[in-house]
PDB file of C-alpha atoms and ligand atoms in Angstrom:
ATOM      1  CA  UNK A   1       0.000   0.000   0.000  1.00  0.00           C
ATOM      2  CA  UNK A   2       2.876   2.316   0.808  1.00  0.00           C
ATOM      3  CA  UNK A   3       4.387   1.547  -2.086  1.00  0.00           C
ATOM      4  CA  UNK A   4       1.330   2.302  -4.118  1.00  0.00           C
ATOM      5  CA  UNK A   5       1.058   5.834  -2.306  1.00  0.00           C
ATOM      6  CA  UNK A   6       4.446   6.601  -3.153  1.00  0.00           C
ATOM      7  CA  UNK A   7       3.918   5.881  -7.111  1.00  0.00           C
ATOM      8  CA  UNK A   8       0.666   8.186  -7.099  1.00  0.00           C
ATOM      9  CA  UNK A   9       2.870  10.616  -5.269  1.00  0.00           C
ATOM     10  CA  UNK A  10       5.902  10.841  -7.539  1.00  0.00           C
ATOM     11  CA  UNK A  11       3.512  10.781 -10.414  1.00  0.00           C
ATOM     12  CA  UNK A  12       1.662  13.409  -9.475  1.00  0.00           C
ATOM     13  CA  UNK A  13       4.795  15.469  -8.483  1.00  0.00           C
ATOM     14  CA  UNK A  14       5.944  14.532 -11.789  1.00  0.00           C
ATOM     15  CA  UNK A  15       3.103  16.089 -13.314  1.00  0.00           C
ATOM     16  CA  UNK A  16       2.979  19.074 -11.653  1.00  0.00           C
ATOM     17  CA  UNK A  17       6.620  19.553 -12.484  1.00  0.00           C
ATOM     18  CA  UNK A  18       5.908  18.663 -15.843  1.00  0.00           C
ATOM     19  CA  UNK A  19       3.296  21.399 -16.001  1.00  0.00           C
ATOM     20  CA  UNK A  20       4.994  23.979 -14.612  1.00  0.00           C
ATOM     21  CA  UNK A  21       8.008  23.735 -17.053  1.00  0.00           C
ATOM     22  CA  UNK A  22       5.721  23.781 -19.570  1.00  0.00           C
ATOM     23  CA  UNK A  23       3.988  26.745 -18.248  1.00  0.00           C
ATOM     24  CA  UNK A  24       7.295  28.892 -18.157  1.00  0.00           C
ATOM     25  CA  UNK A  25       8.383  27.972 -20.789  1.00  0.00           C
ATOM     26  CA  UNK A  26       4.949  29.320 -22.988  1.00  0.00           C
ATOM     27  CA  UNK A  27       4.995  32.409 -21.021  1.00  0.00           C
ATOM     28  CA  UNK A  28       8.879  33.251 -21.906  1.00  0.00           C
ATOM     29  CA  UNK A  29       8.226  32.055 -25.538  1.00  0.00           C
ATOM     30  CA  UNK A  30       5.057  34.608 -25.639  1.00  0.00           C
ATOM     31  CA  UNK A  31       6.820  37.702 -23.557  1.00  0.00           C
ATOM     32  CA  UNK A  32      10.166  37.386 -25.297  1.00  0.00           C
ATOM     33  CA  UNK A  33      10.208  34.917 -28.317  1.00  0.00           C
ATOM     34  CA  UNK A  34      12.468  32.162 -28.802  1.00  0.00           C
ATOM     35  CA  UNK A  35      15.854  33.119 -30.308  1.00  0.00           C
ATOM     36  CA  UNK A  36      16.248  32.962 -33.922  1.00  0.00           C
ATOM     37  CA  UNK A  37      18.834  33.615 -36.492  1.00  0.00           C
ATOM     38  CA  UNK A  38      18.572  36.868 -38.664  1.00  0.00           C
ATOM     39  CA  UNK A  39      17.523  37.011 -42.091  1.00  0.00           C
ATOM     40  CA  UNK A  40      20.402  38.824 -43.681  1.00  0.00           C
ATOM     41  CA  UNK A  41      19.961  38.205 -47.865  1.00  0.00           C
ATOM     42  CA  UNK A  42      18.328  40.849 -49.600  1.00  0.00           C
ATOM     43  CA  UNK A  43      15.270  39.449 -51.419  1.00  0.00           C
ATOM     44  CA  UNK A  44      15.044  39.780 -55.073  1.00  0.00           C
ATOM     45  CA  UNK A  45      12.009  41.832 -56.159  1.00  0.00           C
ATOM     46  CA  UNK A  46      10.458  43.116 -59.647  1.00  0.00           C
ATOM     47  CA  UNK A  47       8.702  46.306 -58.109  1.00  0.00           C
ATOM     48  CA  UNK A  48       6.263  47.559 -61.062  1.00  0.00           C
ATOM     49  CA  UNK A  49       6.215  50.848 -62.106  1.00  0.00           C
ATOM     50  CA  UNK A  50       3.301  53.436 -60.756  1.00  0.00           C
ATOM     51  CA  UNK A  51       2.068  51.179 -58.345  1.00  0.00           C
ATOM     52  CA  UNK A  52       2.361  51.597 -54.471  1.00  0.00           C
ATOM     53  CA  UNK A  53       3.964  48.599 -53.020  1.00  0.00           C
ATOM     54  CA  UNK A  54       3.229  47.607 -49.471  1.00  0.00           C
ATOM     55  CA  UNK A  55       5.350  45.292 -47.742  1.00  0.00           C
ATOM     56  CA  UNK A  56       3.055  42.511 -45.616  1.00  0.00           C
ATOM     57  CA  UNK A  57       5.295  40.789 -42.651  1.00  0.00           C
ATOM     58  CA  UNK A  58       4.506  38.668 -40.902  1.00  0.00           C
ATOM     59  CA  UNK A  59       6.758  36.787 -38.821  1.00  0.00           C
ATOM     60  CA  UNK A  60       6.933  35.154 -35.403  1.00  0.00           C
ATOM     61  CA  UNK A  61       9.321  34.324 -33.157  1.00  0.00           C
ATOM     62  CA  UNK A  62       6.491  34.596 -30.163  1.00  0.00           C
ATOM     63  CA  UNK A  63       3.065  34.022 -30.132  1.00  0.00           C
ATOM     64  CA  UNK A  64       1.611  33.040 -33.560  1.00  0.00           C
ATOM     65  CA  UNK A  65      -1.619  33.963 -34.724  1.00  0.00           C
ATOM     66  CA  UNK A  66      -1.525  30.949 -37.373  1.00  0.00           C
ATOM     67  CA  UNK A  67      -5.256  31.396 -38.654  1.00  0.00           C
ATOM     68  CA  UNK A  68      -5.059  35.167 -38.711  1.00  0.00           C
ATOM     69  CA  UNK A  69      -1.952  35.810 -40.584  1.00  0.00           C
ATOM     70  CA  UNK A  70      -3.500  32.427 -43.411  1.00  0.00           C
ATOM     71  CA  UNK A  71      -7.008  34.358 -43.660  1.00  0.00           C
ATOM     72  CA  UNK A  72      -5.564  38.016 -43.725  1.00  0.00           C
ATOM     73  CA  UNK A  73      -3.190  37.213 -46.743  1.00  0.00           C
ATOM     74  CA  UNK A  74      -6.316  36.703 -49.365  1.00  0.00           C
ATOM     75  CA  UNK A  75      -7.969  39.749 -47.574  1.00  0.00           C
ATOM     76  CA  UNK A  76      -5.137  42.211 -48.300  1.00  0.00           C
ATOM     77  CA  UNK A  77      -4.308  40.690 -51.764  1.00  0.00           C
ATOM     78  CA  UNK A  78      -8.403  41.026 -52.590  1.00  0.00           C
ATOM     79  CA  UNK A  79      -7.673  44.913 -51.238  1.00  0.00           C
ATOM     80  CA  UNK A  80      -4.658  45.258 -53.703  1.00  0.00           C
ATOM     81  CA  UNK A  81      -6.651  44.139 -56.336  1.00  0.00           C
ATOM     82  CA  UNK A  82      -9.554  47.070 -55.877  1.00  0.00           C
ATOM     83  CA  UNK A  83      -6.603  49.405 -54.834  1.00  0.00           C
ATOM     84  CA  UNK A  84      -4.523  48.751 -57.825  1.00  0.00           C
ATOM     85  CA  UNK A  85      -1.316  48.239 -54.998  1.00  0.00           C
ATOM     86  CA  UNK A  86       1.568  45.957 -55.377  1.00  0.00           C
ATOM     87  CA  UNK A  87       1.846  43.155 -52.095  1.00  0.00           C
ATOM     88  CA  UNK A  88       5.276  41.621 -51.587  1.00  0.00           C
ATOM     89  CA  UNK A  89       4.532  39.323 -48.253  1.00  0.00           C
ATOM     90  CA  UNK A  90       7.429  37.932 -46.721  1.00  0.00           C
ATOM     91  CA  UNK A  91       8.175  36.313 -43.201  1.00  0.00           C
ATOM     92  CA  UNK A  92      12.209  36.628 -44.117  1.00  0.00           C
ATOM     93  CA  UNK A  93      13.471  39.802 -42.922  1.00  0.00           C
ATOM     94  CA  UNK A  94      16.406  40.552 -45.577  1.00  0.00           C
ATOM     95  CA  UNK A  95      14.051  42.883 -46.910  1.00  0.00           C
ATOM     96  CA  UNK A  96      14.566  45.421 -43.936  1.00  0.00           C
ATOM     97  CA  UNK A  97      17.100  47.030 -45.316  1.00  0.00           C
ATOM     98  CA  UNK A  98      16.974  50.967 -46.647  1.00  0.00           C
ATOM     99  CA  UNK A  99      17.420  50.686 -50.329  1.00  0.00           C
ATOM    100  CA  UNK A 100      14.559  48.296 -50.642  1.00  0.00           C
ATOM    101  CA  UNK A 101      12.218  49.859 -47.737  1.00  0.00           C
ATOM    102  CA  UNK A 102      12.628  52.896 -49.741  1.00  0.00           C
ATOM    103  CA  UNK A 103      10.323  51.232 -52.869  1.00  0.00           C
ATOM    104  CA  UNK A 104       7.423  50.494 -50.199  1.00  0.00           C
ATOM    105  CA  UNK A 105       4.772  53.372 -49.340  1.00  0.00           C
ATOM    106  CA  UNK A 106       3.891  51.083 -46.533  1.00  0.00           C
ATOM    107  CA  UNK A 107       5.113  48.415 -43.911  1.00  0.00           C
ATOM    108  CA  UNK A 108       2.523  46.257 -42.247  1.00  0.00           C
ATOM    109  CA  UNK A 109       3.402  44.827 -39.394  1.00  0.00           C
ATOM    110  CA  UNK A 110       1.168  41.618 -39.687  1.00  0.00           C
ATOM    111  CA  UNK A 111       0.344  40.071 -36.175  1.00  0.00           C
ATOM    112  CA  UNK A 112       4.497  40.235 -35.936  1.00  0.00           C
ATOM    113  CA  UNK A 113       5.487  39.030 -32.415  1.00  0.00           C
ATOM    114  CA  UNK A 114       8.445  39.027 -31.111  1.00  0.00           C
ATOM    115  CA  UNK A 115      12.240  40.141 -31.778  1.00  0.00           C
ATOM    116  CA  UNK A 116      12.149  39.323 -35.034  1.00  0.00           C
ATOM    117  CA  UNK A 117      14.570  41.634 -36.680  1.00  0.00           C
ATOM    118  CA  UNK A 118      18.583  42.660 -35.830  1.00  0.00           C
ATOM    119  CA  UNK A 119      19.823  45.766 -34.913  1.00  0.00           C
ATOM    120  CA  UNK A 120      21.018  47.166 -38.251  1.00  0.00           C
ATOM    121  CA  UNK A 121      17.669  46.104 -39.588  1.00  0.00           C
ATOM    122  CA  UNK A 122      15.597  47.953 -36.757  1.00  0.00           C
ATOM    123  CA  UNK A 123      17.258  51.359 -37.582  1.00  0.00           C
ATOM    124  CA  UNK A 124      16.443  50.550 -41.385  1.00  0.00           C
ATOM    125  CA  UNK A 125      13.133  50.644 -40.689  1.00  0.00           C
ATOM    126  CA  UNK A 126      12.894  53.573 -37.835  1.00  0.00           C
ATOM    127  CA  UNK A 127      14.700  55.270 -40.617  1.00  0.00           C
ATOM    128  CA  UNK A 128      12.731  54.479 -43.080  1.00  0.00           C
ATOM    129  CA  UNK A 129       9.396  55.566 -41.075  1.00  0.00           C
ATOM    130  CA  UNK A 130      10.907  58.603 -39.859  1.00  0.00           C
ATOM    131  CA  UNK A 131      12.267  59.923 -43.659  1.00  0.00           C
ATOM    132  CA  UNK A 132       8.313  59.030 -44.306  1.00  0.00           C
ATOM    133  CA  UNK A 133       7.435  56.007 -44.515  1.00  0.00           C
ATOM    134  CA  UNK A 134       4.634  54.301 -42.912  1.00  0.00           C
ATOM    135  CA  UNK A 135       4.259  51.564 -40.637  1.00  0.00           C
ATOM    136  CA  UNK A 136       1.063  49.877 -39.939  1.00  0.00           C
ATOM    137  CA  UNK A 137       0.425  47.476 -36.962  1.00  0.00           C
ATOM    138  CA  UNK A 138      -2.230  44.147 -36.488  1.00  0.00           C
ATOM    139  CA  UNK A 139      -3.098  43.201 -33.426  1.00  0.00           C
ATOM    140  CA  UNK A 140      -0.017  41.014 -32.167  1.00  0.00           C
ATOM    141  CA  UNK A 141       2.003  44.036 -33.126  1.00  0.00           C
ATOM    142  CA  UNK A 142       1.550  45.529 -30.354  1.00  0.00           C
ATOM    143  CA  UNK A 143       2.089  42.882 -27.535  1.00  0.00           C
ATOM    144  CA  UNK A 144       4.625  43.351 -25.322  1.00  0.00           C
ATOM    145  CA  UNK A 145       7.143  40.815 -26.975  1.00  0.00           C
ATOM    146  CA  UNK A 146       8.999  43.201 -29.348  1.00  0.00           C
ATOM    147  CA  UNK A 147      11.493  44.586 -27.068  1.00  0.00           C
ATOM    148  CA  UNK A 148      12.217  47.520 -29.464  1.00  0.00           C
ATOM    149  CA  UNK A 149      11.721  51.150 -27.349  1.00  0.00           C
ATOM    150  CA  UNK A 150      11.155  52.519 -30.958  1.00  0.00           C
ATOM    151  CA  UNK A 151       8.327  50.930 -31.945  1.00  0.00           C
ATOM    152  CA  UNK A 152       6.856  50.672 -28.915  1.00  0.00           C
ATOM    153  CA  UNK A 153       7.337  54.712 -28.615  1.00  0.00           C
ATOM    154  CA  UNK A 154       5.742  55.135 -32.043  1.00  0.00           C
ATOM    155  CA  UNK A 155       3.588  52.656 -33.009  1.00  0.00           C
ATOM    156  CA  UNK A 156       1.695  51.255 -29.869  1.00  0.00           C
ATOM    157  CA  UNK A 157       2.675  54.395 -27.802  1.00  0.00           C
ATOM    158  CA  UNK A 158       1.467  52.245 -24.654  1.00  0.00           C
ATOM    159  CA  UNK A 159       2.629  49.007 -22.680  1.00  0.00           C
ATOM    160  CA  UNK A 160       0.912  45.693 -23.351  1.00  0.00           C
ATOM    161  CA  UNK A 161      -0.429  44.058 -20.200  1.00  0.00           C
ATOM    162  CA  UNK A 162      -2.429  41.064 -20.940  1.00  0.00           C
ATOM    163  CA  UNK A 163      -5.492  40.137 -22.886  1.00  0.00           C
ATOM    164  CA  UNK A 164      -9.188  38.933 -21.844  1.00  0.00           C
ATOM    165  CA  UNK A 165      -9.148  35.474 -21.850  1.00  0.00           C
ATOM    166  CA  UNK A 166     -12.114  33.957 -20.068  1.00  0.00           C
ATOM    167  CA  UNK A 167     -14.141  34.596 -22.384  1.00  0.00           C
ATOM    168  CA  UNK A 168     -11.360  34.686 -24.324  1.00  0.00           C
ATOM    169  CA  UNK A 169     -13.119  35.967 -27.652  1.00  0.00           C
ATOM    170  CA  UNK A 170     -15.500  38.901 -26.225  1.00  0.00           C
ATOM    171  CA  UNK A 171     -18.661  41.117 -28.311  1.00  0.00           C
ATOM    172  CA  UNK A 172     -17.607  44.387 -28.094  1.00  0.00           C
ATOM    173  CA  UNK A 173     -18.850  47.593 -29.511  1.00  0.00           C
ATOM    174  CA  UNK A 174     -17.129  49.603 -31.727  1.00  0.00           C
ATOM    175  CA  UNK A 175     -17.540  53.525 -31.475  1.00  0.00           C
ATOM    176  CA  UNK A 176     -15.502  55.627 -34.285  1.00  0.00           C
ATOM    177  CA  UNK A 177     -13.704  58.666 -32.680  1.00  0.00           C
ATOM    178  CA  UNK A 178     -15.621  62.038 -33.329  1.00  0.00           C
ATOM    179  CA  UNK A 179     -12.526  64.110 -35.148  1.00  0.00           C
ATOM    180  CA  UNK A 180     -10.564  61.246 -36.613  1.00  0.00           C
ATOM    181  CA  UNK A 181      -8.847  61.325 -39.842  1.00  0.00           C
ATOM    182  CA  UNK A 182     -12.586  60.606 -42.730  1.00  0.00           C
ATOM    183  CA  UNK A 183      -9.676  58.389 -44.558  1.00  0.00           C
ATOM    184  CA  UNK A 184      -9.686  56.373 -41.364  1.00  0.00           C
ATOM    185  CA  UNK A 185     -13.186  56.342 -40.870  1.00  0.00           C
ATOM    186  CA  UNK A 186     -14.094  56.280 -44.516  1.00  0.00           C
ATOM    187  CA  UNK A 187     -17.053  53.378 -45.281  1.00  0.00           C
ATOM    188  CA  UNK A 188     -17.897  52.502 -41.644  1.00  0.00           C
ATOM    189  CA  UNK A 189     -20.686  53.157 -39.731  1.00  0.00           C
ATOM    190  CA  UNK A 190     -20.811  55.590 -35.833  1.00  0.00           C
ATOM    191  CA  UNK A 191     -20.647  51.867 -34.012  1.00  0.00           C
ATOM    192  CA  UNK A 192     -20.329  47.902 -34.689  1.00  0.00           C
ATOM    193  CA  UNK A 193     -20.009  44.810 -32.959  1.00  0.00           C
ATOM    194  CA  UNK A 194     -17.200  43.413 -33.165  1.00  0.00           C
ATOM    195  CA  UNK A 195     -15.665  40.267 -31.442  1.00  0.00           C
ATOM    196  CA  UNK A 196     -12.235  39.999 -30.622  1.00  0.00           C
ATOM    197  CA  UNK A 197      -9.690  39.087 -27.776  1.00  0.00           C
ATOM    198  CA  UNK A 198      -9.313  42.804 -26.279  1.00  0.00           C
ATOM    199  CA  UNK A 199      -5.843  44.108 -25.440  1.00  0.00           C
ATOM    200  CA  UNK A 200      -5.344  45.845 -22.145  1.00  0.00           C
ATOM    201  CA  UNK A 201      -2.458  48.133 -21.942  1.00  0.00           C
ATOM    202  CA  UNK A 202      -1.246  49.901 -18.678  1.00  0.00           C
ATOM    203  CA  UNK A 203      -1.975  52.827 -20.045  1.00  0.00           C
ATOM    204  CA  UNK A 204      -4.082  54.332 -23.010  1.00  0.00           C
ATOM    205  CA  UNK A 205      -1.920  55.089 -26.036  1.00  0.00           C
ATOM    206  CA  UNK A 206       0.651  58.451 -25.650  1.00  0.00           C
ATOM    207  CA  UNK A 207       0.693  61.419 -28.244  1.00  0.00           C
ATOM    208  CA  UNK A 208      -1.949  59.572 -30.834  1.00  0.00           C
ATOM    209  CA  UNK A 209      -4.706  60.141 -32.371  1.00  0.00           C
ATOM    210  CA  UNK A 210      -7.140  57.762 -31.615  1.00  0.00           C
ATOM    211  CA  UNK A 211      -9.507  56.401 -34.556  1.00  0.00           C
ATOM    212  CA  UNK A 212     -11.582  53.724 -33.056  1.00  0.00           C
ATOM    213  CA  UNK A 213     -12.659  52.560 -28.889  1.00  0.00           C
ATOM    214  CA  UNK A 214     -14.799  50.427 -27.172  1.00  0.00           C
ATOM    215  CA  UNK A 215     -16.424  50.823 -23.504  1.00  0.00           C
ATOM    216  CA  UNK A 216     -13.591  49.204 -21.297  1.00  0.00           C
ATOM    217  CA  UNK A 217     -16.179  48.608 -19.078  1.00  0.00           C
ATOM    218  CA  UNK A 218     -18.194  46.328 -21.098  1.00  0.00           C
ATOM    219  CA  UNK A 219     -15.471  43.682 -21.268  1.00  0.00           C
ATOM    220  CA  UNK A 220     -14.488  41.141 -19.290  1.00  0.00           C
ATOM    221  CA  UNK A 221     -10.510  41.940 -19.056  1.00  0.00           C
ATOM    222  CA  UNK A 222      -9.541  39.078 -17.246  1.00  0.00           C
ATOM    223  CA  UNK A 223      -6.034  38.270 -17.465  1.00  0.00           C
ATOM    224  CA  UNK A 224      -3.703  36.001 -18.362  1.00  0.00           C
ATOM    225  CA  UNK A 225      -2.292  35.029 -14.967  1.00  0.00           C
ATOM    226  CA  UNK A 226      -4.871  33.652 -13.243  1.00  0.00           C
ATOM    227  CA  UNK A 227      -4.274  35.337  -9.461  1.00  0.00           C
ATOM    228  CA  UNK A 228      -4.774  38.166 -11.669  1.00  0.00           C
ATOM    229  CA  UNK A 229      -8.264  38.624 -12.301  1.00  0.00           C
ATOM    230  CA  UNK A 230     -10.587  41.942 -13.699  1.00  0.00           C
ATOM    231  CA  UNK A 231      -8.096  44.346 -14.298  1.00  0.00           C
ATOM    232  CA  UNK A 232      -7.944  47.145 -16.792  1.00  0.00           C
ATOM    233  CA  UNK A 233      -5.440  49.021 -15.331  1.00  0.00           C
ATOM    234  CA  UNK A 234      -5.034  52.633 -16.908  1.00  0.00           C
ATOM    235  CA  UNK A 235      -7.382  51.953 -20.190  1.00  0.00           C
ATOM    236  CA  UNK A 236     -10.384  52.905 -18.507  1.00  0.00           C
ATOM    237  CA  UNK A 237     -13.844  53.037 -19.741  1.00  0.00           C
ATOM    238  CA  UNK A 238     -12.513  55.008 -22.953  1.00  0.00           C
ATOM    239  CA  UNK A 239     -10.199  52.278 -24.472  1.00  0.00           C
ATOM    240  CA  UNK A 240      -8.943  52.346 -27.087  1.00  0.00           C
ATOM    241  CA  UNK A 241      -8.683  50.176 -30.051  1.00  0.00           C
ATOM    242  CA  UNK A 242      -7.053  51.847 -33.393  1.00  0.00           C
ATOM    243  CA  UNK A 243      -4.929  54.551 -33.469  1.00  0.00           C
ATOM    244  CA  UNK A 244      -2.259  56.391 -35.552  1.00  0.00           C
ATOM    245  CA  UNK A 245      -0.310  59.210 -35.339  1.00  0.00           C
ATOM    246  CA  UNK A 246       2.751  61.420 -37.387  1.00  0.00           C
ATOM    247  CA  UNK A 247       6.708  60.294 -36.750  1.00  0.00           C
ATOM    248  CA  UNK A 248       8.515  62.987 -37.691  1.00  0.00           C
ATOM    249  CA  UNK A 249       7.954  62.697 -41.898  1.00  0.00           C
ATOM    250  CA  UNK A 250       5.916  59.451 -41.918  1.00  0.00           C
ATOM    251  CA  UNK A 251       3.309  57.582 -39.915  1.00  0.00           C
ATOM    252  CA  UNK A 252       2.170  54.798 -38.212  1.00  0.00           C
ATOM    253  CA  UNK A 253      -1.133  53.229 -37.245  1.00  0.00           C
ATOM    254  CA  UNK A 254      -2.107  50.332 -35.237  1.00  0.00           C
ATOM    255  CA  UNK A 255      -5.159  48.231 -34.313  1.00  0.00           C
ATOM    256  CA  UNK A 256      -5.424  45.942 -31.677  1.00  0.00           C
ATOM    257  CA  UNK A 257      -8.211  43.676 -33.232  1.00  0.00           C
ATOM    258  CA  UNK A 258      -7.467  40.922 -35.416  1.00  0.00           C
ATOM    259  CA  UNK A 259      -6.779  38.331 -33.430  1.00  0.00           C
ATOM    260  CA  UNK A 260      -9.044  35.703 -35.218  1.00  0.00           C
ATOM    261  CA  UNK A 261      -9.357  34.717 -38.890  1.00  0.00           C
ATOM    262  CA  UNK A 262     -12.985  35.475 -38.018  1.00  0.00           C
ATOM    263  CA  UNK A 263     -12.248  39.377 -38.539  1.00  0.00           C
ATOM    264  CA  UNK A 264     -11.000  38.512 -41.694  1.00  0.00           C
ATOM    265  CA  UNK A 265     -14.305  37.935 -43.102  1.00  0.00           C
ATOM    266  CA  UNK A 266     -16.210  41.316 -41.232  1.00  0.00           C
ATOM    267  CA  UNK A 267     -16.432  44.048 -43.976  1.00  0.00           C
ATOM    268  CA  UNK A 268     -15.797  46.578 -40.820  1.00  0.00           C
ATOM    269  CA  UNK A 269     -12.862  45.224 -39.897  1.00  0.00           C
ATOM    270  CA  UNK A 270     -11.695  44.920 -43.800  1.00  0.00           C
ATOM    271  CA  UNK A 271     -12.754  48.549 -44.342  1.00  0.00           C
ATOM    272  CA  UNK A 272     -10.580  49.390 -41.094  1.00  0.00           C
ATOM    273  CA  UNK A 273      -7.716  47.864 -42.251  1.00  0.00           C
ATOM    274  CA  UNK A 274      -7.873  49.241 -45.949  1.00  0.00           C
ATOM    275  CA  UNK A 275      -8.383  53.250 -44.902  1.00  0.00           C
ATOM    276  CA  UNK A 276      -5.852  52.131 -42.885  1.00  0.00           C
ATOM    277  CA  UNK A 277      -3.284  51.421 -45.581  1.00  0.00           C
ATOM    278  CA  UNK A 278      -5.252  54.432 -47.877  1.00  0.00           C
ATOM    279  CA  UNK A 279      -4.274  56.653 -44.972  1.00  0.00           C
ATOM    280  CA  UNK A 280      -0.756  55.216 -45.082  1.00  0.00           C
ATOM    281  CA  UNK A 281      -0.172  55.587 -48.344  1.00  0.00           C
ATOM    282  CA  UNK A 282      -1.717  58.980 -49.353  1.00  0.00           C
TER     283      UNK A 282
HETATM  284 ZN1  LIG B   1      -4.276  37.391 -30.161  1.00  0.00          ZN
END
């Protein structure tokens, strides 16, 4: 019988063990991304003539929004095709150099999580923004696992905390900002439902111009340690949810939905996402 007791015990010791390892070792992979080598080769690209190109990136070294990134690559090529713009998607990061940024009118920033590009490659592309470029940010974007004080100055302008998560996927509604850019706002109506996982930040977004909110207080904003329950932290009841703002001769916008393939398919989101790039471009 002893025996017996001691097998259940060790297994469930083992268990626990087994769980917590695997535990740490998701929450390091989401916060800081598992190290990777650099992409250092410069693609090879045929830009065309007269056509805006937008560069669509989308890799992952963190947390990977597999169904999002799949369903938002036929969105954004449909939105080329109306827009008459040139796509060149790529999870390699080669590309991230000035010579070539300097054929893009805009970078998208594709539910990219985190590091995922060197050093010399990071001033490329604050470079590139600031000499006016554009930068435009989807929902992972703008977790905390970049570890880039740049981009998190300029594009998300606030500090990821956590995300609801029980529900996990919550109905929200979405209220346009009274004043925001009509290039932003173009095609959408005063407010939609919209369901998403909502981001909570410690704070609502710094020196932006906010495009889009929802009522903080209508989500659950559980997070994602569980001791941790309710919180919303600085957001408030006015939280924000897309945003953009100038950086020096360019510009950058973000959203913080898109965290489903789902949104993919919602002409409100789709019309978000295209002003979006209109905005970026123009
Ligand atoms: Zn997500």
């Amino acid at each position: 019988m002893k025996k017996i007791i001691t097998i259940v015990f060790r297994c469930l010791l083992g268990l626990v063990v087994l769980t917590s390892v695997g535990t740490a070792i998701f929450i390091y992979k989401i916060t800081y991304g598992f190290p990777v080598s650099y992409e250092t080769e410069k693609p090879v690209i045929n830009f065309p003539q007269r056509q805006p190109a937008i560069l669509v990136f989308s890799k992952t070294t963190a947390f990977r929004h597999s169904e999002s990134i799949e369903a938002s690559k036929s969105a954004i090529s449909e939105m080329a095709r109306r827009n008459k713009w040139f796509i060149y998607e790529t999870e390699a990061g080669g590309i991230f150099n000035l010579q070539q940024l300097a054929h893009f009118k805009v970078v998208v920033f594709n539910n990219v999580t985190g590091r995922v590009l060197n050093e010399q490659q990071h001033q490329a592309l604050s470079k590139y923004i600031e000499n006016g470029g554009s930068l435009v940010g989807i929902h992972g974007a703008g977790d905390n696992s970049h570890h880039w004080p740049w981009y998190e100055k300029y594009l998300i302008g606030a500090r990821f905390s956590h995300h609801s998560l029980s529900p996990h996927l919550q109905k929200a509604v979405i209220h346009l900002q009274t004043g925001a850019d009509t290039l932003l706002t173009n095609n959408l109506p005063h407010s939609w439902n919209h369901t998403d996982e909502w981001y909570v930040f410690f704070n609502k977004p710094k020196e932006v111009h906010v495009a889009a909110y929802i009522n903080g207080n209508s989500i659950k904003p559980s997070g994602n340690l569980l001791w941790i329950r309710d919180k919303n932290f600085g957001m408030g009841s006015y939280h924000p949810v897309a945003w953009y703002r100038r950086v020096h001769k360019g510009k950058t916008f973000y959203t913080s939905m898109g965290h489903s393939a789902e949104a993919w398919k919602d002409t409100r989101f789709l019309h978000l996402i295209e002003n979006g790039l209109r905005w970026s471009i123009q």
